[in-house]
Tab-separated table of C-alpha atoms in Angstrom:
chain	number	residue	atom	x	y	z
A	214	UNK	CA	-17.058	-4.548	9.178
A	215	UNK	CA	-14.992	-2.158	6.310
A	216	UNK	CA	-14.767	-3.704	3.206
A	217	UNK	CA	-13.263	-2.609	-0.631
A	218	UNK	CA	-13.333	-4.340	-3.696
A	219	UNK	CA	-12.156	-3.261	-6.963
A	220	UNK	CA	-13.778	-5.117	-9.491
A	221	UNK	CA	-11.815	-8.291	-11.311
A	222	UNK	CA	-8.157	-10.144	-10.724
A	223	UNK	CA	-6.890	-9.365	-13.973
A	224	UNK	CA	-7.777	-7.302	-17.081
A	225	UNK	CA	-6.553	-7.987	-20.294
A	226	UNK	CA	-6.614	-4.652	-23.723
A	227	UNK	CA	-4.651	-3.930	-25.857
A	228	UNK	CA	-2.639	-1.398	-26.637
A	229	UNK	CA	-4.586	2.348	-27.772
A	230	UNK	CA	-7.516	1.213	-26.117
A	231	UNK	CA	-8.199	2.412	-22.266
A	232	UNK	CA	-8.259	-0.004	-19.317
A	233	UNK	CA	-11.300	0.995	-17.141
A	234	UNK	CA	-10.764	-0.150	-13.252
A	235	UNK	CA	-13.246	-0.347	-10.784
A	236	UNK	CA	-12.783	0.287	-7.254
A	237	UNK	CA	-16.405	-0.355	-5.229
A	238	UNK	CA	-16.151	0.274	-0.962
A	239	UNK	CA	-18.503	-0.737	1.520
A	240	UNK	CA	-19.016	1.090	5.088
A	241	UNK	CA	-16.977	4.406	5.006
A	242	UNK	CA	-16.801	7.357	4.297
A	243	UNK	CA	-13.523	7.388	3.121
A	244	UNK	CA	-12.045	11.696	3.497
A	245	UNK	CA	-10.832	10.788	0.007
A	246	UNK	CA	-9.444	7.676	-1.806
A	247	UNK	CA	-5.882	7.034	-3.751
A	248	UNK	CA	-4.680	4.435	-6.316
A	249	UNK	CA	-2.000	2.885	-6.716
A	250	UNK	CA	0.513	0.982	-9.489
A	251	UNK	CA	2.537	-2.637	-8.307
A	252	UNK	CA	4.830	-4.356	-10.623
A	253	UNK	CA	6.240	-7.823	-9.921
A	254	UNK	CA	8.553	-8.100	-6.378
A	255	UNK	CA	8.581	-4.330	-5.731
A	256	UNK	CA	6.764	-1.538	-3.015
A	257	UNK	CA	3.982	-0.482	-4.604
A	258	UNK	CA	4.234	3.705	-6.084
A	259	UNK	CA	1.467	6.113	-5.348
A	260	UNK	CA	-0.090	7.197	-8.544
A	261	UNK	CA	-2.766	9.890	-7.728
A	262	UNK	CA	-5.771	10.610	-4.656
A	263	UNK	CA	-9.704	11.895	-5.012
A	264	UNK	CA	-10.709	13.248	-2.679
A	265	UNK	CA	-14.622	12.745	-1.329
A	266	UNK	CA	-15.186	16.683	-2.898
A	267	UNK	CA	-14.154	15.839	-5.856
A	268	UNK	CA	-16.282	14.047	-9.107
A	269	UNK	CA	-13.008	13.920	-11.387
A	270	UNK	CA	-8.947	13.894	-11.743
A	271	UNK	CA	-6.879	13.590	-14.586
A	272	UNK	CA	-3.562	13.094	-14.688
A	273	UNK	CA	-1.515	12.853	-17.907
A	274	UNK	CA	-3.957	9.946	-19.637
A	275	UNK	CA	-4.923	8.507	-16.122
A	276	UNK	CA	-8.352	9.936	-15.091
A	277	UNK	CA	-9.748	8.584	-11.908
A	278	UNK	CA	-13.562	9.374	-11.019
A	279	UNK	CA	-15.244	9.224	-7.514
A	280	UNK	CA	-18.983	8.330	-6.667
A	281	UNK	CA	-19.332	8.728	-3.141
A	282	UNK	CA	-22.601	7.858	-3.715
A	283	UNK	CA	-22.117	4.273	-5.040
A	284	UNK	CA	-19.479	4.220	-3.080
A	285	UNK	CA	-17.270	3.899	-6.310
A	286	UNK	CA	-13.759	5.083	-7.738
A	287	UNK	CA	-13.222	4.623	-11.970
A	288	UNK	CA	-10.065	4.146	-12.721
A	289	UNK	CA	-9.509	5.133	-16.532
A	290	UNK	CA	-5.698	4.941	-18.227
A	291	UNK	CA	-6.744	5.826	-21.707
A	292	UNK	CA	-3.977	5.378	-25.208
A	293	UNK	CA	-2.667	2.310	-22.954
A	294	UNK	CA	1.204	1.195	-23.871
A	295	UNK	CA	2.720	-2.348	-22.448
A	296	UNK	CA	4.086	0.288	-19.725
A	297	UNK	CA	0.376	0.387	-18.038
A	298	UNK	CA	0.914	-3.744	-16.799
A	299	UNK	CA	0.672	-3.519	-13.560
A	300	UNK	CA	-1.370	-4.013	-10.702
A	301	UNK	CA	-3.615	-1.089	-9.188
A	302	UNK	CA	-3.838	-0.946	-5.865
A	303	UNK	CA	-7.038	1.592	-4.644
A	304	UNK	CA	-7.063	2.659	-1.366
A	305	UNK	CA	-8.950	4.074	1.290
A	306	UNK	CA	-8.015	7.099	3.426
A	307	UNK	CA	-9.437	9.834	5.919
A	308	UNK	CA	-13.073	9.118	7.009
A	309	UNK	CA	-14.335	9.990	10.442
A	310	UNK	CA	-10.979	8.518	12.840
A	311	UNK	CA	-8.495	10.061	10.522
A	312	UNK	CA	-5.083	7.889	12.211
A	313	UNK	CA	-3.627	7.592	8.813
A	314	UNK	CA	-3.650	4.311	8.049
A	315	UNK	CA	-5.202	3.069	5.115
A	316	UNK	CA	-7.851	0.773	3.753
A	317	UNK	CA	-6.602	-1.431	0.157
A	318	UNK	CA	-8.298	-3.210	-2.016
A	319	UNK	CA	-6.788	-5.729	-3.970
A	320	UNK	CA	-5.765	-4.854	-6.453
A	321	UNK	CA	-6.154	-5.392	-10.338
A	322	UNK	CA	-3.533	-6.491	-12.592
A	323	UNK	CA	-3.609	-4.804	-15.949
A	324	UNK	CA	-2.062	-6.831	-19.368
A	325	UNK	CA	-1.447	-4.203	-22.451
A	326	UNK	CA	-1.155	-6.330	-25.519
A	327	UNK	CA	0.559	-4.730	-28.031
B	147	UNK	CA	12.293	11.973	-3.913
B	148	UNK	CA	11.013	10.790	-0.969
B	149	UNK	CA	13.197	8.194	-0.002
B	150	UNK	CA	12.277	4.788	2.128
B	151	UNK	CA	14.694	2.328	1.964
B	152	UNK	CA	14.337	-1.200	3.628
B	153	UNK	CA	17.455	-2.700	4.771
B	154	UNK	CA	17.622	-6.536	2.743
B	155	UNK	CA	15.643	-7.292	-0.559
B	156	UNK	CA	16.207	-11.077	0.254
B	157	UNK	CA	16.082	-12.513	3.346
B	158	UNK	CA	16.069	-16.561	4.230
B	159	UNK	CA	15.573	-17.392	7.844
B	160	UNK	CA	15.914	-21.100	10.195
B	161	UNK	CA	12.437	-22.100	11.700
B	162	UNK	CA	12.477	-19.845	15.849
B	163	UNK	CA	15.163	-17.786	14.844
B	164	UNK	CA	14.625	-14.464	15.662
B	165	UNK	CA	14.510	-12.155	12.445
B	166	UNK	CA	15.119	-7.766	12.327
B	167	UNK	CA	13.527	-5.932	9.338
B	168	UNK	CA	14.804	-2.626	9.215
B	169	UNK	CA	13.033	0.703	7.026
B	170	UNK	CA	14.268	4.048	7.456
B	171	UNK	CA	12.581	7.176	5.951
B	172	UNK	CA	14.336	10.432	4.625
B	173	UNK	CA	11.544	13.088	5.660
B	174	UNK	CA	11.272	12.873	8.647
B	175	UNK	CA	7.448	11.632	8.939
B	176	UNK	CA	5.544	10.646	11.806
B	177	UNK	CA	3.608	8.402	9.495
B	178	UNK	CA	5.003	4.469	9.065
B	179	UNK	CA	3.644	1.254	8.582
B	180	UNK	CA	4.596	-2.054	7.852
B	181	UNK	CA	2.831	-4.642	5.992
B	182	UNK	CA	2.275	-8.122	4.048
B	183	UNK	CA	1.035	-9.222	1.587
B	184	UNK	CA	0.542	-12.859	0.465
B	185	UNK	CA	-0.633	-13.485	-2.741
B	186	UNK	CA	-4.736	-13.632	-2.690
B	187	UNK	CA	-5.236	-11.796	0.845
B	188	UNK	CA	-3.446	-8.697	-0.559
B	189	UNK	CA	-1.589	-5.742	1.583
B	190	UNK	CA	-1.681	-6.232	5.175
B	191	UNK	CA	-1.230	-4.220	8.023
B	192	UNK	CA	0.861	-5.862	11.207
B	193	UNK	CA	1.787	-2.275	13.213
B	194	UNK	CA	1.413	1.226	12.332
B	195	UNK	CA	3.182	4.282	14.392
B	196	UNK	CA	1.983	7.562	14.834
B	197	UNK	CA	5.440	8.975	16.197
B	198	UNK	CA	8.500	7.509	18.109
B	199	UNK	CA	8.008	4.683	20.726
B	200	UNK	CA	4.041	5.612	19.280
B	201	UNK	CA	3.280	2.183	18.055
B	202	UNK	CA	-0.381	0.595	17.319
B	203	UNK	CA	-1.519	-2.478	16.343
B	204	UNK	CA	-2.700	-3.321	12.885
B	205	UNK	CA	-4.413	-6.509	12.073
B	206	UNK	CA	-2.390	-9.410	12.001
B	207	UNK	CA	0.595	-8.282	15.139
B	208	UNK	CA	0.175	-10.866	15.921
B	209	UNK	CA	3.988	-13.595	15.872
B	210	UNK	CA	5.436	-9.806	15.730
B	211	UNK	CA	7.006	-6.267	17.272
B	212	UNK	CA	7.494	-3.552	16.101
B	213	UNK	CA	10.175	-1.301	17.527
B	214	UNK	CA	10.696	3.314	16.768
B	215	UNK	CA	13.652	4.706	19.045
B	216	UNK	CA	13.855	7.468	16.408
B	217	UNK	CA	11.574	8.754	13.763
B	218	UNK	CA	13.524	8.106	11.055
B	219	UNK	CA	13.349	4.201	11.807
B	220	UNK	CA	10.944	1.567	12.365
B	221	UNK	CA	11.470	-2.386	12.380
B	222	UNK	CA	9.917	-5.270	12.223
B	223	UNK	CA	10.424	-7.805	13.850
B	224	UNK	CA	9.769	-10.675	14.300
B	225	UNK	CA	10.766	-13.483	18.502
B	226	UNK	CA	10.351	-16.948	16.414
B	227	UNK	CA	10.611	-17.113	12.695
B	228	UNK	CA	7.359	-19.450	11.189
B	229	UNK	CA	7.235	-20.953	8.389
B	230	UNK	CA	3.846	-19.238	7.221
B	231	UNK	CA	5.925	-16.017	8.000
B	232	UNK	CA	7.271	-16.274	5.204
B	233	UNK	CA	5.860	-14.469	2.876
B	234	UNK	CA	7.022	-9.804	0.920
B	235	UNK	CA	6.905	-7.883	3.459
B	236	UNK	CA	6.423	-4.208	2.703
B	237	UNK	CA	7.213	-0.340	5.407
B	238	UNK	CA	5.798	2.432	4.146
B	239	UNK	CA	5.908	6.287	5.359
B	240	UNK	CA	2.528	8.218	5.389
B	241	UNK	CA	2.731	11.062	3.725
B	242	UNK	CA	1.486	15.112	4.151
B	243	UNK	CA	-1.228	16.306	4.273
B	244	UNK	CA	-3.061	13.587	2.760
B	245	UNK	CA	-1.780	10.360	3.882
B	246	UNK	CA	-0.180	8.583	0.761
B	247	UNK	CA	1.982	6.340	1.077
B	248	UNK	CA	5.938	5.811	-0.104
B	249	UNK	CA	6.483	1.779	-0.087
B	250	UNK	CA	10.272	0.669	0.282
B	251	UNK	CA	11.172	-2.664	-1.879
B	252	UNK	CA	9.904	-5.111	-0.239
B	253	UNK	CA	12.315	-8.149	1.335
B	254	UNK	CA	10.807	-10.877	0.253
B	255	UNK	CA	12.227	-13.458	2.872
B	256	UNK	CA	11.915	-17.101	3.143
B	257	UNK	CA	11.370	-18.880	6.886
B	258	UNK	CA	12.744	-22.494	6.098
């Protein structure tokens, strides 16, 4: 069955460092991969997506890579700030039967310490 | 800005009650979704709808039903609430063209 895993439940880093979150998947060939941010008690917010034929995507301090051979995406936040503290979810989309549904990972909770 | 609203932020119900959770989107999009989110289990899809009166079961539909009479409105119904349905319920709308999802603020439901 399709499976998506995010490398760890929690990640603690110091302000100013780069945070790197990992998303691995199996038994799926997604057309694209998406990343979301979720704050406590609120719904996830879409951040950015990367297509299967793209290796890297950037948006301000965010960078996403997508390796379809390794079946892995890396999500980087450079110059991290305490305000970046949140849970980050990856999600797979598309594939052979594009129904509009997403498969979500369980999330990694990032804590950026001042 | 895309807006997805949910009828309540917090709800407390008793076991056996019928519960309606309503979701409204303002973008005239076809796809809408209901999830529940529990600690350690992540987001789990209950039902989704790809057009008016069209629905499809997700991963955990048992104990739930849905209604989509108008494009902008997607309702989740708990026919007879049970304590194991205590959870955060999230509604989402599917965007175009890449199916990015826009979520509502969530309803934290407690069933006593």
